[in-house]
Structures are given as structure tokens and as C-alpha cells.
Coordinates of C-alpha atoms in Angstrom, one line a residue:
X1 CA 77.4 12.2 -41.6
X2 CA 77.5 10.3 -38.3
X3 CA 76.4 13.6 -36.5
X4 CA 73.5 14.0 -39.0
X5 CA 72.4 10.4 -38.4
X6 CA 72.4 10.9 -34.6
X7 CA 70.3 14.1 -35.0
X8 CA 67.8 12.3 -37.2
X9 CA 67.5 9.6 -34.7
X10 CA 66.9 12.1 -31.9
X11 CA 64.2 13.8 -34.0
X12 CA 62.5 10.5 -34.6
X13 CA 62.5 9.8 -30.8
X14 CA 61.0 13.3 -30.2
X15 CA 58.3 12.5 -32.8
X16 CA 57.5 9.2 -31.1
X17 CA 57.2 10.9 -27.7
X18 CA 54.9 13.5 -29.1
X19 CA 52.7 10.8 -30.7
X20 CA 52.6 8.9 -27.4
X21 CA 51.6 12.1 -25.6
X22 CA 48.9 12.8 -28.1
X23 CA 47.6 9.2 -28.0
X24 CA 47.6 9.2 -24.2
X25 CA 45.8 12.6 -24.1
X26 CA 43.1 11.3 -26.5
X27 CA 42.6 8.2 -24.3
X28 CA 42.3 10.3 -21.2
X29 CA 39.7 12.6 -22.9
X30 CA 37.7 9.6 -24.2
X31 CA 37.7 8.1 -20.7
X32 CA 36.6 11.3 -19.1
X33 CA 33.8 11.6 -21.7
X34 CA 32.6 8.1 -20.9
X35 CA 32.6 8.8 -17.2
X36 CA 30.5 11.9 -17.7
X37 CA 28.0 9.9 -19.8
X38 CA 27.8 7.2 -17.2
X39 CA 27.2 9.8 -14.5
X40 CA 24.4 11.3 -16.5
X41 CA 22.8 7.8 -17.0
X42 CA 23.0 7.2 -13.2
X43 CA 21.2 10.4 -12.3
X44 CA 17.5 9.8 -11.6
X45 CA 15.2 11.1 -14.1
X46 CA 13.0 14.0 -13.1
X47 CA 10.3 12.7 -15.3
X48 CA 7.9 10.3 -13.6
X49 CA 7.7 6.7 -14.9
X50 CA 5.7 6.4 -18.1
X51 CA 6.4 10.0 -18.9
X52 CA 3.2 11.3 -17.4
X53 CA 2.7 14.2 -15.1
X54 CA 2.0 13.5 -11.4
X55 CA -1.2 14.8 -10.1
X56 CA -1.7 16.0 -6.5
X57 CA -4.8 17.1 -4.6
X58 CA -5.0 20.9 -4.4
X59 CA -6.4 20.7 -0.9
X60 CA -4.2 18.3 1.0
X61 CA -1.2 18.0 -1.4
X62 CA -1.4 14.2 -1.5
X63 CA -1.7 12.1 -4.6
X64 CA -5.5 11.6 -5.0
X65 CA -5.4 7.9 -4.1
X66 CA -4.1 8.9 -0.6
X67 CA -6.6 11.6 0.1
X68 CA -8.8 9.3 2.1
X69 CA -6.0 9.0 4.7
X70 CA -5.8 12.8 5.3
X71 CA -7.4 14.1 8.4
X72 CA -9.4 16.7 6.4
X73 CA -10.5 14.2 3.7
X74 CA -14.0 15.8 3.7
X75 CA -12.5 19.0 2.3
X76 CA -10.8 17.0 -0.5
X77 CA -14.1 15.5 -1.7
X78 CA -15.2 18.4 -4.0
X79 CA -11.8 18.4 -5.7
X80 CA -11.9 14.5 -6.1
X81 CA -15.4 14.6 -7.5
X82 CA -14.1 17.0 -10.2
X83 CA -10.7 15.6 -11.0
X84 CA -10.4 12.0 -9.7
X85 CA -13.8 10.5 -8.8
X86 CA -12.4 7.0 -8.9
X87 CA -10.6 7.7 -5.6
X88 CA -13.7 8.7 -3.7
X89 CA -14.9 6.6 -0.8
X90 CA -17.8 4.4 -1.8
X91 CA -20.4 6.3 0.2
X92 CA -19.4 9.5 -1.7
X93 CA -18.7 8.2 -5.2
X94 CA -21.3 8.6 -8.0
X95 CA -23.1 5.4 -8.8
X96 CA -21.3 5.0 -12.1
X97 CA -17.9 5.1 -10.3
X98 CA -19.1 2.5 -7.8
X99 CA -19.7 0.2 -10.6
X100 CA -16.2 0.8 -12.0
X101 CA -14.5 0.1 -8.7
X102 CA -13.2 -3.4 -8.5
X103 CA -10.1 -3.2 -6.3
X104 CA -11.3 -0.5 -3.9
X105 CA -14.7 -1.9 -2.9
X106 CA -16.9 -0.9 -0.1
X107 CA -15.9 -3.7 2.2
X108 CA -17.3 -6.8 0.5
X109 CA -15.2 -8.6 -2.0
X110 CA -16.2 -10.8 -4.9
X111 CA -17.3 -14.1 -3.5
X112 CA -15.0 -17.0 -3.7
X113 CA -15.9 -20.7 -3.6
X114 CA -15.8 -21.2 0.2
X115 CA -17.9 -24.1 1.4
X116 CA -20.6 -23.4 3.9
X117 CA -18.9 -25.3 6.7
X118 CA -15.8 -23.2 6.4
X119 CA -17.7 -19.9 6.5
X120 CA -17.1 -19.1 10.2
X121 CA -16.5 -15.7 11.8
X122 CA -14.8 -16.1 15.2
X123 CA -15.0 -13.3 17.7
X124 CA -13.4 -13.4 21.2
X125 CA -11.5 -11.3 23.7
X126 CA -8.1 -11.9 25.2
X127 CA -5.5 -10.1 27.3
X128 CA -2.4 -9.2 25.4
X129 CA 0.7 -7.1 26.1
X130 CA 0.6 -4.8 29.1
X131 CA -2.6 -6.6 30.3
X132 CA -4.8 -4.8 27.8
X133 CA -8.0 -6.5 26.7
X134 CA -8.5 -6.7 22.9
X135 CA -11.3 -8.1 20.8
X136 CA -10.1 -10.4 18.0
X137 CA -12.1 -11.2 14.8
X138 CA -11.1 -14.1 12.6
X139 CA -12.6 -15.5 9.4
X140 CA -14.2 -12.5 7.9
X141 CA -12.5 -13.3 4.6
X142 CA -14.5 -16.6 4.5
X143 CA -17.7 -14.6 4.1
X144 CA -16.2 -12.2 1.5
X145 CA -15.5 -9.2 3.7
X146 CA -12.3 -7.1 3.2
X147 CA -10.3 -7.1 6.3
X148 CA -8.8 -3.6 5.9
X149 CA -12.2 -2.0 5.2
X150 CA -13.7 -3.9 8.2
X151 CA -10.9 -2.7 10.5
X152 CA -11.5 0.9 9.4
X153 CA -15.2 0.5 10.1
X154 CA -14.6 -1.0 13.6
X155 CA -12.2 1.8 14.4
X156 CA -14.8 4.5 13.4
X157 CA -17.7 2.8 15.1
X158 CA -16.0 2.0 18.4
X159 CA -13.6 5.1 18.4
X160 CA -10.6 2.9 19.1
X161 CA -7.6 1.4 17.4
X162 CA -8.4 -1.4 15.0
X163 CA -5.9 -3.1 12.6
X164 CA -5.2 -6.2 10.6
X165 CA -2.5 -8.4 12.0
X166 CA -0.7 -11.5 10.9
X167 CA -1.3 -14.5 13.2
X168 CA 1.7 -16.5 14.4
X169 CA 0.1 -19.7 13.2
X170 CA -0.6 -18.2 9.8
X171 CA -3.5 -16.3 8.4
X172 CA -4.7 -12.8 9.4
X173 CA -7.0 -11.4 12.0
X174 CA -8.5 -8.0 13.1
X175 CA -7.4 -6.8 16.5
X176 CA -9.7 -4.2 18.2
X177 CA -8.5 -2.4 21.3
X178 CA -11.0 -2.9 24.1
X179 CA -13.9 -5.3 24.8
X180 CA -16.5 -4.8 22.1
X181 CA -17.6 -8.4 21.8
X182 CA -21.2 -7.6 22.8
X183 CA -21.7 -4.8 20.3
X184 CA -19.7 -6.3 17.4
X185 CA -22.2 -9.1 16.3
X186 CA -25.0 -6.6 15.6
X187 CA -22.6 -4.4 13.6
X188 CA -21.5 -7.4 11.5
X189 CA -25.0 -8.4 10.8
X190 CA -26.3 -4.9 9.9
X191 CA -23.2 -3.8 7.9
X192 CA -22.4 -7.0 6.0
X193 CA -25.7 -9.0 6.2
X194 CA -23.8 -11.7 8.1
X195 CA -25.8 -14.9 9.0
X196 CA -25.9 -15.1 12.8
X197 CA -25.4 -18.8 12.5
X198 CA -21.9 -18.2 11.2
X199 CA -20.8 -16.3 14.3
X200 CA -18.7 -18.2 16.8
X201 CA -16.6 -17.5 19.9
X202 CA -13.9 -19.4 21.8
X203 CA -14.7 -21.2 25.0
X204 CA -11.8 -23.1 26.6
X205 CA -10.1 -23.3 23.2
X206 CA -13.2 -24.7 21.4
X207 CA -15.4 -23.0 18.9
X208 CA -19.0 -22.5 20.1
X209 CA -21.9 -20.5 18.6
X210 CA -21.9 -16.9 19.6
X211 CA -25.1 -16.3 21.5

């Protein structure tokens, strides 16, 4: 009887070991499944945000809103007119699309309440890094002119680099490579209808009317 009892006890131990092995295996399997699910969740979705299909210009391969920055934008125009007219430049957009554009205007933004005495456009030249002369334009935003569009216009008209920069003292300015201070006023007046009385320059650190 004692031998039988010992055998039964051994069998019970074997059963417990098997149960522990099965339980441990189940836990390992569950953990592996969870890790696999987590990895799937971490993988970026191939579907674009919102579930829509991305559209690219058939000419330059860019998204249509970036066609204007391509060197052969003129070849993109027919495709844009047919598929995405809202991204045409203002001088090429149909009249109804020009009315729809609010954020991508032709250079003049919606007027804000800026008092007359604060509407000043300051144009001056200075020498900056590597002894290069640049023409600086400040205050165009006070007369409702978009700085980015104006910088593009200056670059095209004067065939030079022109960009919007942050000033160290705060605010923004347009920096044009080269001395164009004598040609710039006429362009501002003809392109934006700027009042000549709002044009100023700097003389010994003071603002004086630009003659």
C-alpha cells in the first residue's frame, strides 16, 4: 500500500508539471500574439490620412499645390486647368477660381485695420555678409501686401535672389540681392498701387521720404 501511495503521489506531481508546462506555453503564445498585434499597429498605414487617394501632377510628378515651384511649371498649366484649377497662379486661373482663392492671393491680402500713420514702406540699401550690397524692404504688410508673393515678384523682375527674412529685432523684411533701390519704387507703385507718400528710406538711421 505504501508503494501504491508513493506511485500515486508521483503521478500527481507529473500531472502538475504538465499543467504548469501547458499554462506556461499558453502564456508565451498569448504574449507572442500581443507583440505581433502591437507591431502591426506600429506599422505606418499605406493609406493617406483621411482615407483619400493622393493626386500627383502627370507632368512634373509633384502634388498639384507644388507645381508652381517646378522649373517647368508652364507645362503643368494645362493639366492643372483640367484637374486642379485652384492651384493655378492668379494670372492663369479662370476668373471664377480667382474669386474662390482666399489663402493663395495674387499678392494683396485682405486689408486690416492699420492706421494711416503706420502705413510706411521703408526701402534702403546696406552692406551685409561678404561685403555684398542688398536692398531691404520693410513694412509691405502694413499696406496689405503679401511678403512671399512680393519677394517672388522682385526676384523675377530683377533676376536676382529675393527672400523673406526674420529681423533680429522682430518682424520680417524682404532682402533683395543687389542695389535696386532706384527701380523698386516704380514697381511697387505700378504693381500694388502704392501711394508714393508712404515710401520712405533711411538716412543716418532716420526715416525720410523716398524721393
